[in-house]
Amino acid sequence: MKNTFESIDIFAAKRMDSKDKLKSFRNEFVNNDPNTIYLDGNSLGRLPNRTIPFLENAINKEWGDDLISSWNKSWYDKPYRVGNKLARIIGAKNEEVIIVDYTSLNLYKLVYSALKLQSGRTKIISDSFNFPSDLYVIQGIIKDFGNKHKLELAQSEDGITISDDAINKLIDNDTALVVLSHTAFKSGFTYDIKKITEMAHAKGALVLWDLSHSAGAVEINLNDAKADMAVGCTYKYLNGGPGAPAYLYVREDLIKKLESPIWGWFGDQDPFAFNSEYRPADSIKKFLVGTPPVISLTAIEPGLDIILKAGISKIREKNIMQTDYMIFLINRILVPLGFSIGSPLDSSIRGSHVSIVHPEAYRISKAMIKGIKSDLKVIPDFRKPNNIRLSVSGLYSTFEEINKAILLIKEISDLRFYETIAIPKEIVT
Ligand SMILES: *Cc1c(COP(=O)(O)O)cnc(C)c1O
């Protein structure tokens, strides 16, 4: 079903807000500046109000009063307990998910162990849209494995999407692993996890998904897709806070076949036995390394609770409606001014952000943050060379905000207000 919109006027936007079933969730988040429209929740999600007392308790009571005894009371099993909540958001079983380390390191652990398991196969497939850190991790592992593997990147024909066929063509009986970001950080293009997984399995390859730009915004069912492995961060649509630890998923039957390349004490069967010989845990726990960052881990939980309360399918439904609305406004208001849309128009292959393409994207995005009369400001983000990314969160974005943001871009363009912004040398390419 495609959403249609009657009018570009602000009253239509306000009417949609008044009918929005999730509108009360906006009050769950700190929002002290009504004149700043935040469309960057795909880089750093907002702070949930309930995170503040939750963290205060962790600091004052658990750390301040209870000190070391908190390890047994609530800290030691936190990577699993918080992981259980996340498991429901990404369609996985409790036993398959932990919160641990950061995304890049989790990717390292899983790429490394998957290549060992698939020894004899020498191809790794990814795509040209992938997040640079993911590609760096793969390149580093290839080097350490003696340059025996080859990384092949599927290319896009339109700069916005990558066809299933482009991936399928590259997968053969020599393919060890396919590593993809589910939602592309620039265009917002989203893969069909089930389809790609089936293609890879047909040739005996494994697939590792990076869900960083999807989890919390897009419906994901890893179990239904028979997905092998996944990683992702918690500070974007999951609202877990800056640098909050990431997650790692491995399908149940695959856990025992994989060996973590980093043998830390938290991955041992019994860390507090202080054995001198490492005996890996026979569960997902083997991918833990060292002491978890308890305070940051604590900060993740309230954001997950809010998502579970709202329901990921309702959040997704609203994200689709809002990104469709954004595209409707861009087509009507900005395309005639020389802007174009750098994201899929079909919502079934789009995450929760829309990229607008313009040669002056850098200066326009800076001008949005500055504001013209210094009252209304919009926070987008800029991705080289010419993308202004606007992200919505079904939990806190409003149709009125989207309307005002697009009109501000029009005004900046009409007045050539961006010309007041200096271009730093490194941006000129
Ligand atoms: C944000 C993001 C990351 C972040 O990785 P960290 O190691 O947690 O800094 C990784 N991959 C993708 C696709 C992302 O969007």
mmCIF file of N, CA and C and ligand atoms in Angstrom, residues 102-104 131 134 181 210 212-213 233 235-236, ligand 1:
data_model
loop_
_atom_site.group_PDB
_atom_site.id
_atom_site.type_symbol
_atom_site.label_atom_id
_atom_site.label_comp_id
_atom_site.label_asym_id
_atom_site.label_seq_id
_atom_site.Cartn_x
_atom_site.Cartn_y
_atom_site.Cartn_z
ATOM 1 N N TYR A 102 31.851 -3.039 20.697
ATOM 2 C CA TYR A 102 31.231 -2.158 19.698
ATOM 3 C C TYR A 102 31.042 -2.914 18.385
ATOM 4 N N THR A 103 30.289 -2.325 17.500
ATOM 5 C CA THR A 103 29.894 -3.021 16.272
ATOM 6 C C THR A 103 31.112 -3.519 15.495
ATOM 7 N N SER A 104 32.101 -2.650 15.327
ATOM 8 C CA SER A 104 33.261 -3.020 14.514
ATOM 9 C C SER A 104 33.966 -4.240 15.101
ATOM 10 N N PHE A 131 29.263 0.356 5.184
ATOM 11 C CA PHE A 131 29.885 1.295 6.112
ATOM 12 C C PHE A 131 31.400 1.061 6.098
ATOM 13 N N ASP A 134 33.172 -1.477 8.378
ATOM 14 C CA ASP A 134 32.920 -2.887 8.074
ATOM 15 C C ASP A 134 33.902 -3.383 7.012
ATOM 16 N N SER A 181 25.510 -4.395 5.135
ATOM 17 C CA SER A 181 24.693 -3.568 6.021
ATOM 18 C C SER A 181 23.255 -3.697 5.536
ATOM 19 N N ASP A 210 24.896 -6.361 9.231
ATOM 20 C CA ASP A 210 25.074 -5.230 10.130
ATOM 21 C C ASP A 210 23.738 -4.481 10.166
ATOM 22 N N SER A 212 22.913 -1.919 12.096
ATOM 23 C CA SER A 212 23.028 -0.631 12.809
ATOM 24 C C SER A 212 21.993 0.401 12.377
ATOM 25 N N HIS A 213 21.738 0.477 11.085
ATOM 26 C CA HIS A 213 20.816 1.506 10.585
ATOM 27 C C HIS A 213 19.375 1.014 10.483
ATOM 28 N N CYS A 233 24.754 -1.460 16.275
ATOM 29 C CA CYS A 233 24.971 -0.561 17.411
ATOM 30 C C CYS A 233 23.633 -0.204 18.060
ATOM 31 N N TYR A 235 23.092 2.940 19.633
ATOM 32 C CA TYR A 235 22.957 4.382 19.915
ATOM 33 C C TYR A 235 22.204 5.149 18.823
ATOM 34 N N LYS A 236 21.745 4.448 17.783
ATOM 35 C CA LYS A 236 20.990 5.126 16.716
ATOM 36 C C LYS A 236 19.500 5.009 17.030
HETATM 37 C C1 LIG B 1 26.874 3.381 12.935
HETATM 38 C C2 LIG B 1 27.342 2.163 12.239
HETATM 39 C C3 LIG B 1 28.429 1.428 12.743
HETATM 40 C C4 LIG B 1 29.162 1.877 13.963
HETATM 41 O O1 LIG B 1 30.194 1.021 14.353
HETATM 42 P P1 LIG B 1 30.876 1.177 15.798
HETATM 43 O O2 LIG B 1 31.956 0.191 15.769
HETATM 44 O O3 LIG B 1 29.812 0.864 16.816
HETATM 45 O O4 LIG B 1 31.365 2.575 15.923
HETATM 46 C C5 LIG B 1 28.801 0.276 12.054
HETATM 47 N N1 LIG B 1 28.149 -0.110 10.943
HETATM 48 C C6 LIG B 1 27.098 0.575 10.440
HETATM 49 C C7 LIG B 1 26.380 0.092 9.224
HETATM 50 C C8 LIG B 1 26.680 1.744 11.073
HETATM 51 O O5 LIG B 1 25.640 2.441 10.566
#
